[in-house]
Amino acid sequence: MHLRRPLSALLLAACAACGDDPQVEVVTRTGDAAPPVAAADLVTRAQMLRADREREVGDPALEALLGEVPADDAPTPRPTRIPRASAPELVEAPVAEPLAGVLSGLRGMSVGPGPEGQPAVAYAAASDPESFAALLEAARKAPQAELPAIADALARTPTELWPELEARLLAARKARKADYKALLAGIGGDVPNRYGHFELAWKRAHGFTVKLSEDWYADLLALPPGRVSKALRGIHRDCVVTAALLRAAATIGREPARSEAVVDALLAAAYSHEGTFRDEVGRAIRRLGEPAIPGLLRRSLTPPLPADEKEAATVKASDAYRKAEYARVQLDRMDRLHPPKAIAAVRDDPRLLADLLAAYGVVRIEEAAAPLLAHVDAPIPRVRAAARAAFLAYVQGPAPRAERKTVRLLGGRTTEAPARLTHRDFARLAIRERIAAEAPDLQEPECSTIAADGTRDRVCEAQPERLAVAYFARIEAARRTREQAQVDDALAQPDRVTTVAMLDALLADNPELEMRAQLVPSYEAAADEAEAAGERRRAAGLLRKSAALLSEADPGRSTRLRLRALLVEAEIDELPAQGRAMLLATAESLAPDDPSVHAALARVAERPATAEEAGLRRRFGLLLLAFASGLAILLGLGYLLRASRTRAAAPAI
């Protein structure tokens, strides 16, 4: 036994005092444990390790794949021997970058301090394709300290640059998915495998303690540069740019004109580059919010599956089928897959509600039939029309083919039966229930779509459509009767002010009131009374309202009412001269040969200047006089200077 420490010796002595004499054998080493290695072998082994390291770090193919490494990311070069002084060589001037001027305009110094007390650089959001390209170039080459500011500018890309943003978001990437997965593992980024399975999310859901990123944008920017190897620095910057552009896309998608295009692009980005960014794309879709619901609903319609199993498997493996399934997944994650919840989420936005109801007419989800009937008599015309058209899409056209299942009967025989109800069956049940509650006289007896001889009963198949058309006609007639009664009640009022107030309330509730032409005489009479009382501004407003009500029914009369409104407003005494001139110019463009327009122009020419106009003219005259005086003084000084120079330059006699 080899004793090396005094503490071991003391312990052994204590044990000896307690019992028999211990048998201790002391062994002393006089040589090395391993045979000596030749110096030449050590040098050879070191050279081999160095060559392997250089191949690993400086692979030319990998360097070409990732592009140029920024200056602050490059390793510090080893010091070399100072060369002897030699003749100076001619050095070519560096070629200017084509986007350098644009980038210099985007870069500015912010007020807040940056890392290590240095001032942080702030970048302005892009305003045109050139500045957007400059930001992307800066994200690739700028120092690491400026990357958060560049990412923030990219996240604020405006709507006008959506085509450029979409092209960059869907651009092909040369690096492998495995390299992106290796980088994202540092922040807990969940990348699906080729089967679409998210390993980290599955582990988190089943009780495993794993790191799972819920915001790639923030986690990538917070990743220390020392934890990113040289081979993955270009991939890290590309991931930061992609996360920033996804944030910008979510903001742009909230605008009604861009919602459909943004949803299309995000669903495509979810499956680009083998689905690398699918987890972050899903968060961008959910960040978009309620405006994404109609677009996701339309794109959740899966292609029909053929009866052949191999062909059905091919369809399920297609991008169109997978995108449709992914759209349904996102609706489920947003808790908007169930029609009543989706409709309740957008009910305060008539435009979005009408768009959602129209989308149900395309997808024809079974559970949406009854909620559609709840909006077929909505007070807003756009919503009402969308709900009726969507429900008619459920009951019109050929009957859908129901899924069948095999049923085993008593005695061993088997037969086929419908596996579930179709959207036509749901619509039939919903319309029959609504008619039974509100219009029992329209009800038809139950029937079977399959006749006794096994053929289809076309009359019975068309029953839901007949019931829907009859019900819509009934509620539309009741609406017109109700609105006509309200109009008649308003017109019957003895006080003109009360009549106008009631008519204004009707138009506010229903801007597309069908009997709008009946309101015009009352508005015209109120305008005459207001003009006679000297209330020209109110009279002009009533005449413009009358012109708007007749814009479609009687365009000629609408133009005459608008012309009269312009002439009445031009007679307002408090109106500035510039405003009066603009009103009369518009009136002259509407009716150049109208005598009333020429008379109004003549009255304006003879009208004395108001105190305000006189003051403006006086100030303008004083300003012109001051300008002329200053110009004369400058000319005099110039003459004196030239004369003094001439005298100084003259030769002395």
XYZ file of C-alpha atoms in Angstrom:
653
model
C 0.000 0.000 0.000
C 1.340 3.398 -0.977
C 0.907 6.123 1.676
C 1.072 9.669 0.379
C -0.648 11.807 3.000
C 0.059 12.095 6.785
C -3.662 11.923 7.513
C -3.772 8.372 6.151
C -0.900 7.406 8.397
C -2.631 8.802 11.469
C -5.811 6.867 10.672
C -3.871 3.653 10.313
C -2.117 4.277 13.649
C -5.437 4.776 15.378
C -6.716 1.507 13.957
C -3.572 -0.254 15.188
C -4.158 0.892 18.746
C -7.616 -0.667 18.736
C -6.697 -4.160 17.546
C -3.973 -6.408 16.275
C -0.928 -5.072 14.593
C -1.824 -4.088 11.062
C 0.019 -5.589 8.179
C 1.313 -2.578 6.284
C 3.470 -2.808 3.222
C 5.172 0.340 2.006
C 5.935 0.539 -1.679
C 8.138 3.283 -3.068
C 8.042 4.165 -6.788
C 11.324 5.074 -8.306
C 10.318 5.498 -11.982
C 7.452 6.640 -14.234
C 4.294 4.580 -14.544
C 4.324 4.677 -18.351
C 7.198 4.134 -20.707
C 8.680 7.320 -22.134
C 7.280 8.642 -25.454
C 9.605 9.815 -28.152
C 9.616 13.572 -28.871
C 9.079 12.914 -32.593
C 5.832 11.030 -31.835
C 4.546 13.908 -29.724
C 5.254 16.413 -32.502
C 3.522 14.200 -35.069
C 0.455 13.780 -32.846
C 0.245 17.560 -32.220
C 0.449 18.275 -35.935
C -2.351 15.829 -36.664
C -4.613 17.355 -33.983
C -3.894 20.831 -35.309
C -4.749 19.800 -38.866
C -8.038 18.239 -37.715
C -8.936 21.403 -35.800
C -8.212 23.616 -38.823
C -10.368 21.408 -41.050
C -13.188 21.560 -38.509
C -13.124 25.352 -38.063
C -12.030 26.464 -41.528
C -14.024 24.199 -43.840
C -14.184 26.118 -47.193
C -17.626 24.692 -48.036
C -18.996 25.731 -44.665
C -17.436 29.205 -44.975
C -19.027 29.674 -48.407
C -22.347 28.468 -47.027
C -22.438 30.895 -44.107
C -20.968 33.929 -45.857
C -18.560 36.499 -44.493
C -18.163 36.637 -40.709
C -18.541 40.163 -39.237
C -15.429 41.842 -37.935
C -16.377 41.597 -34.273
C -17.243 37.899 -34.613
C -13.975 36.905 -36.306
C -11.252 35.309 -34.139
C -8.343 37.511 -33.119
C -5.407 36.912 -35.516
C -2.183 35.591 -34.079
C 0.654 38.149 -33.890
C 3.251 37.694 -36.611
C 6.805 38.879 -37.022
C 7.131 42.489 -38.134
C 8.367 42.424 -41.739
C 11.323 44.427 -42.896
C 10.730 47.844 -44.344
C 10.123 47.672 -48.057
C 8.971 49.936 -50.823
C 5.346 51.083 -50.443
C 2.836 49.275 -52.615
C -0.064 50.824 -54.481
C -3.318 50.040 -52.710
C -6.583 50.220 -54.611
C -9.360 52.331 -53.139
C -12.108 50.218 -51.530
C -15.215 49.746 -53.622
C -18.187 51.527 -52.078
C -21.094 49.351 -51.056
C -24.235 50.071 -53.147
C -26.405 50.265 -50.007
C -23.915 52.134 -47.834
C -25.585 55.489 -48.396
C -29.017 54.122 -47.557
C -27.709 52.390 -44.447
C -25.983 55.535 -43.197
C -29.322 57.319 -43.367
C -30.997 54.596 -41.305
C -28.344 54.526 -38.589
C -28.362 57.086 -35.777
C -27.196 57.365 -32.191
C -29.808 56.790 -29.529
C -29.882 58.436 -26.145
C -29.807 55.310 -24.015
C -26.537 53.581 -23.135
C -25.587 50.356 -24.841
C -23.628 47.354 -23.569
C -20.607 48.118 -21.377
C -21.504 51.809 -21.231
C -21.214 52.338 -24.997
C -23.949 54.308 -26.768
C -26.500 52.035 -28.430
C -27.115 52.465 -32.155
C -30.722 52.968 -33.263
C -31.961 52.132 -36.757
C -35.008 53.677 -38.397
C -37.636 51.394 -39.896
C -37.385 50.869 -43.648
C -39.439 53.187 -45.839
C -38.685 51.789 -49.307
C -37.258 48.579 -50.837
C -33.729 50.019 -50.872
C -33.680 50.803 -47.165
C -35.238 47.386 -46.419
C -32.454 45.683 -48.378
C -29.928 47.821 -46.513
C -31.277 46.626 -43.168
C -31.045 43.000 -44.275
C -27.462 43.557 -45.383
C -26.666 45.230 -42.076
C -28.144 42.275 -40.203
C -25.670 40.053 -42.026
C -22.518 42.178 -41.662
C -23.000 44.688 -38.842
C -21.274 44.207 -35.467
C -22.979 41.989 -32.948
C -23.767 44.953 -30.680
C -25.948 46.528 -33.390
C -27.986 43.389 -34.112
C -30.808 44.137 -31.571
C -31.345 47.607 -33.052
C -31.457 46.194 -36.588
C -33.905 43.497 -35.527
C -36.127 46.123 -33.896
C -36.147 48.148 -37.121
C -37.063 45.049 -39.146
C -39.883 44.247 -36.700
C -41.350 47.698 -37.497
C -41.442 47.206 -41.268
C -44.452 49.137 -42.663
C -47.332 47.703 -44.656
C -46.114 49.183 -47.929
C -43.120 46.822 -47.907
C -45.160 43.641 -47.472
C -44.123 42.181 -50.886
C -40.435 42.528 -49.980
C -41.036 41.165 -46.476
C -42.946 38.159 -47.831
C -40.227 37.377 -50.368
C -37.533 37.464 -47.677
C -39.644 35.390 -45.289
C -40.159 32.617 -47.867
C -36.663 32.759 -49.367
C -34.747 29.485 -49.656
C -31.986 28.800 -47.130
C -28.791 26.932 -47.961
C -27.843 25.697 -44.498
C -29.174 22.381 -43.261
C -32.117 22.019 -40.922
C -29.834 20.159 -38.503
C -27.625 23.262 -38.201
C -30.634 25.441 -37.377
C -31.790 22.855 -34.863
C -28.352 22.836 -33.219
C -28.438 26.604 -32.807
C -32.041 26.757 -31.574
C -31.278 24.078 -29.001
C -29.367 26.754 -27.099
C -32.571 28.696 -26.410
C -34.971 25.749 -26.219
C -36.391 26.303 -29.700
C -38.697 23.445 -30.649
C -38.085 22.255 -34.223
C -40.406 19.527 -35.550
C -39.057 16.352 -37.062
C -40.075 15.111 -40.489
C -43.302 13.700 -39.059
C -44.292 17.065 -37.569
C -43.653 15.942 -33.968
C -42.435 18.602 -31.504
C -40.209 16.771 -29.051
C -39.734 19.531 -26.454
C -43.434 20.388 -26.288
C -44.293 16.707 -25.900
C -41.795 16.336 -23.052
C -43.056 19.464 -21.313
C -46.647 18.201 -21.587
C -45.659 14.848 -20.067
C -43.843 16.129 -16.995
C -40.258 16.363 -18.230
C -38.169 19.337 -17.137
C -36.966 20.807 -20.402
C -36.068 24.280 -21.624
C -38.747 25.428 -24.065
C -38.630 28.877 -25.665
C -41.937 30.722 -25.994
C -40.414 33.737 -27.780
C -37.565 33.085 -30.173
C -37.112 36.795 -30.925
C -36.266 37.757 -27.345
C -34.345 34.572 -26.534
C -32.155 34.767 -29.643
C -31.210 38.373 -28.924
C -30.442 37.465 -25.298
C -28.197 34.555 -26.311
C -24.583 35.411 -25.354
C -22.239 35.542 -28.380
C -19.841 33.198 -26.616
C -22.424 30.390 -26.768
C -22.665 30.589 -30.563
C -19.891 28.838 -32.403
C -18.316 30.342 -35.486
C -20.015 27.806 -37.731
C -23.463 28.870 -36.472
C -23.101 32.662 -36.327
C -24.597 33.217 -39.758
C -27.505 30.917 -38.867
C -28.030 32.820 -35.616
C -28.374 36.103 -37.512
C -30.775 34.535 -40.012
C -32.947 33.251 -37.155
C -33.015 36.720 -35.570
C -34.043 38.311 -38.881
C -36.760 35.696 -39.439
C -38.199 36.169 -35.943
C -38.247 39.955 -36.440
C -39.988 39.646 -39.803
C -42.589 37.330 -38.282
C -43.384 40.048 -35.752
C -43.749 42.596 -38.534
C -46.031 40.227 -40.472
C -48.308 39.830 -37.440
C -48.651 43.614 -37.209
C -49.295 44.044 -40.938
C -51.879 41.242 -40.924
C -54.171 43.185 -38.594
C -55.024 45.537 -41.464
C -58.134 44.299 -43.323
C -56.594 44.711 -46.763
C -53.595 42.500 -45.869
C -55.087 39.810 -43.615
C -55.633 37.200 -46.328
C -52.183 37.649 -47.879
C -50.437 37.519 -44.505
C -52.252 34.340 -43.463
C -51.276 32.723 -46.777
C -47.640 33.686 -46.326
C -47.476 32.508 -42.714
C -48.971 29.129 -43.559
C -46.387 28.784 -46.334
C -43.585 29.841 -43.968
C -44.663 27.147 -41.516
C -43.605 24.474 -44.029
C -40.634 26.218 -45.650
C -37.157 24.812 -44.962
C -38.694 21.524 -43.750
C -40.758 23.329 -41.091
C -37.826 24.749 -39.126
C -39.680 27.909 -38.015
C -43.134 26.342 -37.604
C -43.281 26.874 -33.849
C -42.504 30.605 -34.118
C -44.812 30.963 -37.134
C -47.657 29.567 -35.045
C -47.027 32.236 -32.420
C -47.067 34.911 -35.136
C -50.443 33.651 -36.371
C -51.888 33.696 -32.882
C -50.377 37.140 -32.294
C -52.254 38.361 -35.357
C -55.474 37.733 -33.430
C -59.081 37.910 -34.575
C -58.393 39.256 -38.114
C -56.766 35.911 -38.911
C -59.882 33.841 -38.123
C -61.709 34.132 -41.498
C -58.529 33.451 -43.478
C -57.568 30.472 -41.333
C -61.099 29.128 -41.600
C -61.084 29.255 -45.411
C -57.708 27.546 -45.551
C -58.730 24.809 -43.104
C -60.763 23.138 -45.865
C -58.868 19.934 -46.621
C -58.762 18.490 -50.150
C -61.146 15.556 -50.689
C -59.621 12.142 -50.039
C -59.978 9.496 -52.760
C -61.286 6.020 -51.930
C -57.979 4.349 -52.740
C -55.758 4.160 -49.661
C -52.501 4.831 -51.524
C -53.942 7.853 -53.294
C -55.403 9.080 -50.002
C -51.977 8.752 -48.364
C -50.455 10.818 -51.181
C -53.057 13.545 -50.683
C -52.441 13.594 -46.933
C -48.703 14.010 -47.535
C -49.232 17.030 -49.815
C -48.516 20.587 -48.679
C -52.117 21.670 -49.290
C -53.500 19.021 -46.936
C -50.891 19.697 -44.253
C -51.470 23.462 -44.407
C -55.203 22.914 -44.015
C -54.592 20.737 -40.973
C -52.189 23.316 -39.565
C -54.797 26.058 -40.013
C -57.243 23.970 -37.981
C -54.573 23.465 -35.319
C -54.038 27.209 -35.038
C -57.780 27.856 -34.776
C -57.906 25.280 -32.010
C -54.933 26.890 -30.227
C -56.754 30.240 -30.440
C -59.955 28.599 -29.104
C -61.796 29.713 -32.249
C -62.452 26.347 -33.880
C -65.963 26.088 -32.426
C -68.272 28.370 -34.508
C -70.163 29.996 -31.592
C -66.889 31.032 -29.944
C -65.456 32.394 -33.200
C -68.616 34.397 -33.946
C -68.751 35.769 -30.401
C -65.118 36.905 -30.689
C -65.787 39.145 -33.745
C -69.374 40.217 -33.127
C -68.360 43.808 -32.314
C -66.717 44.282 -35.733
C -69.386 44.161 -38.501
C -66.848 43.879 -41.297
C -64.995 41.009 -39.648
C -68.248 39.314 -38.625
C -69.571 39.414 -42.191
C -66.271 38.016 -43.473
C -66.385 35.166 -40.954
C -69.989 34.257 -41.831
C -69.075 34.232 -45.517
C -66.146 31.914 -44.717
C -68.530 29.419 -43.118
C -70.380 29.330 -46.446
C -67.134 28.110 -48.046
C -66.040 25.578 -45.418
C -69.580 24.554 -44.351
C -68.793 23.296 -40.875
C -71.724 21.306 -39.531
C -71.916 23.124 -36.186
C -72.155 26.551 -37.888
C -75.596 26.007 -39.464
C -77.631 27.085 -36.429
C -75.417 30.142 -35.573
C -75.787 31.345 -39.173
C -79.568 31.440 -38.796
C -79.156 33.690 -35.754
C -77.773 36.445 -38.028
C -80.057 36.208 -41.078
C -82.176 39.049 -39.641
C -79.317 41.173 -38.278
C -79.836 44.951 -38.338
C -76.591 45.546 -40.272
C -77.206 44.831 -43.980
C -73.698 43.500 -44.622
C -73.940 40.936 -41.832
C -77.483 39.985 -42.796
C -76.583 39.377 -46.443
C -73.473 37.335 -45.544
C -75.423 35.090 -43.145
C -78.173 34.394 -45.685
C -75.739 33.639 -48.514
C -73.709 31.318 -46.265
C -76.760 29.352 -45.121
C -77.995 28.977 -48.703
C -74.594 27.471 -49.523
C -75.420 24.742 -46.984
C -78.725 23.783 -48.618
C -78.102 24.387 -52.332
C -76.391 22.180 -54.870
C -75.968 18.411 -54.935
C -76.437 16.597 -51.658
C -73.098 15.744 -49.986
C -72.089 12.121 -49.775
C -72.294 10.881 -46.194
C -69.532 8.820 -44.658
C -70.609 5.171 -44.347
C -69.827 2.540 -41.770
C -70.424 -1.201 -41.684
C -73.011 -2.429 -39.162
C -73.289 -6.089 -38.149
C -76.890 -7.264 -37.757
C -78.369 -10.148 -35.802
C -77.788 -13.417 -37.563
C -74.319 -12.473 -38.840
C -75.383 -10.279 -41.738
C -73.813 -6.827 -42.301
C -75.086 -3.624 -43.831
C -73.926 -0.042 -44.317
C -75.273 3.006 -42.500
C -74.318 6.701 -42.383
C -71.448 7.253 -39.983
C -72.418 10.857 -39.221
C -74.708 13.651 -40.344
C -73.619 15.924 -43.182
C -73.732 19.717 -43.226
C -76.963 19.471 -45.240
C -78.556 17.422 -42.449
C -77.497 19.971 -39.835
C -78.913 22.809 -41.951
C -82.188 20.926 -42.475
C -82.614 20.375 -38.745
C -81.747 24.014 -37.957
C -84.157 25.561 -40.472
C -87.011 23.242 -39.464
C -86.491 24.166 -35.806
C -86.421 27.904 -36.607
C -89.574 27.737 -38.764
C -91.412 25.703 -36.155
C -90.730 28.438 -33.597
C -91.344 31.555 -35.741
C -93.403 30.602 -38.836
C -95.228 27.281 -38.348
C -97.381 27.857 -41.445
C -94.269 27.436 -43.637
C -93.436 24.008 -42.227
C -93.430 20.954 -44.498
C -93.870 17.343 -43.377
C -90.839 15.186 -42.838
C -89.673 13.140 -45.827
C -86.931 10.695 -46.794
C -84.391 11.490 -49.476
C -84.381 7.810 -50.535
C -87.647 6.656 -52.132
C -89.192 3.202 -51.655
C -87.686 1.966 -54.930
C -84.175 2.970 -53.846
C -83.912 6.107 -55.996
C -83.274 9.611 -54.716
C -86.250 11.830 -54.047
C -85.185 15.164 -55.571
C -88.193 16.986 -54.142
C -87.277 15.916 -50.634
C -83.609 16.791 -51.187
C -84.617 20.361 -52.098
C -86.801 20.780 -49.006
C -84.165 22.612 -46.880
C -83.584 25.140 -49.688
C -87.325 25.766 -50.097
C -87.752 26.280 -46.378
C -84.773 28.660 -46.197
C -85.938 30.780 -49.155
C -89.460 31.006 -47.762
C -88.212 31.911 -44.289
C -85.869 34.616 -45.618
C -88.713 36.125 -47.675
C -90.947 36.143 -44.600
C -88.462 37.919 -42.326
C -87.509 40.373 -45.096
C -91.172 41.317 -45.603
C -91.589 41.778 -41.872
C -88.479 43.981 -41.798
C -89.771 46.187 -44.612
C -93.150 46.521 -42.929
C -91.500 47.484 -39.665
C -89.186 50.025 -41.305
C -92.034 51.522 -43.350
C -94.084 51.965 -40.188
C -91.158 53.774 -38.553
C -90.761 56.083 -41.574
C -94.484 56.838 -41.682
C -94.462 57.610 -37.979
C -91.572 60.059 -38.435
C -93.163 61.788 -41.436
C -96.465 62.175 -39.586
C -94.926 64.330 -36.858
C -96.225 67.931 -36.918
C -92.878 69.380 -35.828
C -90.235 69.420 -38.577
C -87.385 69.228 -36.085
C -88.829 66.077 -34.532
C -89.294 64.527 -37.976
C -85.684 65.172 -38.949
C -84.409 63.764 -35.636
C -86.429 60.557 -36.051
C -85.267 60.127 -39.650
C -81.652 60.640 -38.590
C -82.062 57.894 -35.990
C -83.448 55.508 -38.620
C -80.521 56.191 -40.949
C -78.036 55.709 -38.114
C -79.488 52.253 -37.367
C -79.707 51.280 -41.034
C -77.611 53.372 -43.467
C -78.912 51.243 -46.367
C -82.594 51.886 -45.699
C -84.531 50.858 -48.792
C -87.166 53.616 -48.624
C -84.541 56.346 -48.468
C -86.168 58.345 -51.274
C -89.201 58.931 -49.063
C -87.034 60.892 -46.627
C -85.759 63.473 -49.133
C -88.842 65.808 -49.246
C -88.729 66.238 -45.479
C -85.001 67.029 -45.548
C -85.494 69.523 -48.400
C -88.316 71.272 -46.536
C -86.166 71.481 -43.413
C -83.323 72.928 -45.529
C -85.647 75.631 -46.932
C -86.732 76.572 -43.441
C -83.142 76.715 -42.200
C -82.042 78.893 -45.142
C -84.964 81.278 -44.605
C -83.970 81.561 -40.952
C -80.379 82.422 -41.903
C -78.941 79.029 -40.824
C -77.065 78.448 -44.067
C -74.619 75.955 -42.612
C -77.419 73.676 -41.374
C -79.302 74.091 -44.642
C -76.222 73.043 -46.628
C -75.841 69.926 -44.453
C -79.466 68.887 -44.982
C -79.134 69.370 -48.750
C -75.977 67.241 -48.858
C -77.748 64.497 -46.915
C -80.620 64.573 -49.412
C -78.157 64.331 -52.308
C -76.508 61.278 -50.716
C -79.869 59.533 -50.264
C -80.652 59.970 -53.986
C -77.195 59.137 -55.348
C -78.350 55.764 -56.715
C -82.104 56.242 -57.172
C -81.978 59.634 -58.991
C -78.414 60.800 -59.873
C -79.610 63.924 -61.728
C -81.588 65.248 -58.822
C -78.758 64.308 -56.472
C -76.373 66.534 -58.489
C -78.771 69.483 -58.373
C -79.128 69.147 -54.600
C -75.369 69.042 -54.188
C -74.993 72.162 -56.364
C -77.517 74.005 -54.260
C -75.697 72.957 -51.068
C -72.448 74.433 -52.431
C -74.095 77.744 -53.343
C -75.831 78.031 -49.970
C -72.619 77.347 -48.074
C -70.728 79.896 -50.205
C -73.066 82.618 -48.876
C -71.933 82.170 -45.274
C -70.496 85.502 -44.116
C -67.901 84.046 -41.737
C -66.422 81.860 -44.478
C -62.832 82.801 -45.499
C -62.269 83.977 -49.051
C -60.206 80.911 -49.907
C -62.938 78.533 -48.724
C -65.610 80.448 -50.627
C -63.502 80.293 -53.791
C -63.050 76.533 -53.437
C -66.809 75.986 -53.000
C -67.664 78.052 -56.072
C -64.951 76.311 -58.106
C -66.513 72.943 -57.250
C -69.965 74.271 -58.145
C -68.678 75.574 -61.489
C -67.151 72.150 -62.259
C -70.547 70.515 -61.618
C -72.601 72.971 -63.688
C -70.428 75.359 -65.756
C -73.441 76.886 -67.601
C -75.757 77.272 -64.637
C -76.901 80.924 -64.191
C -76.985 80.626 -60.407
C -73.281 79.741 -60.379
C -72.379 82.784 -62.507
C -74.501 85.002 -60.271
C -72.716 83.688 -57.178
C -69.317 84.352 -58.780
C -70.364 87.912 -59.594
C -71.506 88.504 -56.038
C -68.186 87.298 -54.717
C -66.330 89.701 -57.021
C -68.392 92.638 -55.744
C -68.214 91.594 -52.083
C -66.120 94.056 -49.992
C -63.114 92.672 -48.248
C -63.653 91.553 -44.670
C -61.560 92.816 -41.793
C -59.575 89.592 -41.807
C -58.881 89.818 -45.525
C -57.900 93.493 -45.180
C -55.525 92.604 -42.376
C -53.964 89.861 -44.464
C -53.521 92.210 -47.392
C -51.977 94.856 -45.131
C -49.543 92.361 -43.632
C -48.632 91.081 -47.071
C -47.976 94.647 -48.251
C -45.747 95.360 -45.267
C -43.857 92.137 -45.831
C -43.349 93.001 -49.506
C -42.144 96.514 -48.573
C -39.690 95.098 -46.024
C -38.372 92.653 -48.600
C -37.843 95.434 -51.162
C -36.086 97.625 -48.579
C -33.768 94.803 -47.595
C -32.960 94.077 -51.223
C -32.129 97.778 -51.836
C -29.849 97.845 -48.802
C -28.014 94.726 -49.982
C -27.559 96.207 -53.470
C -26.179 99.435 -51.950
C -23.719 97.557 -49.774
C -22.577 95.553 -52.773
C -22.005 98.732 -54.778
C -19.959 100.295 -51.961
C -17.826 97.144 -51.598
C -17.090 97.016 -55.306
C -16.167 100.749 -55.331
C -13.790 100.375 -52.378
C -12.086 97.372 -54.016
C -11.704 99.373 -57.249
C -10.053 102.299 -55.426
C -7.755 99.947 -53.540
C -6.690 98.199 -56.718
C -6.006 101.483 -58.640
C -2.214 102.241 -59.012
C -0.874 105.218 -57.086
C 0.323 108.216 -59.259
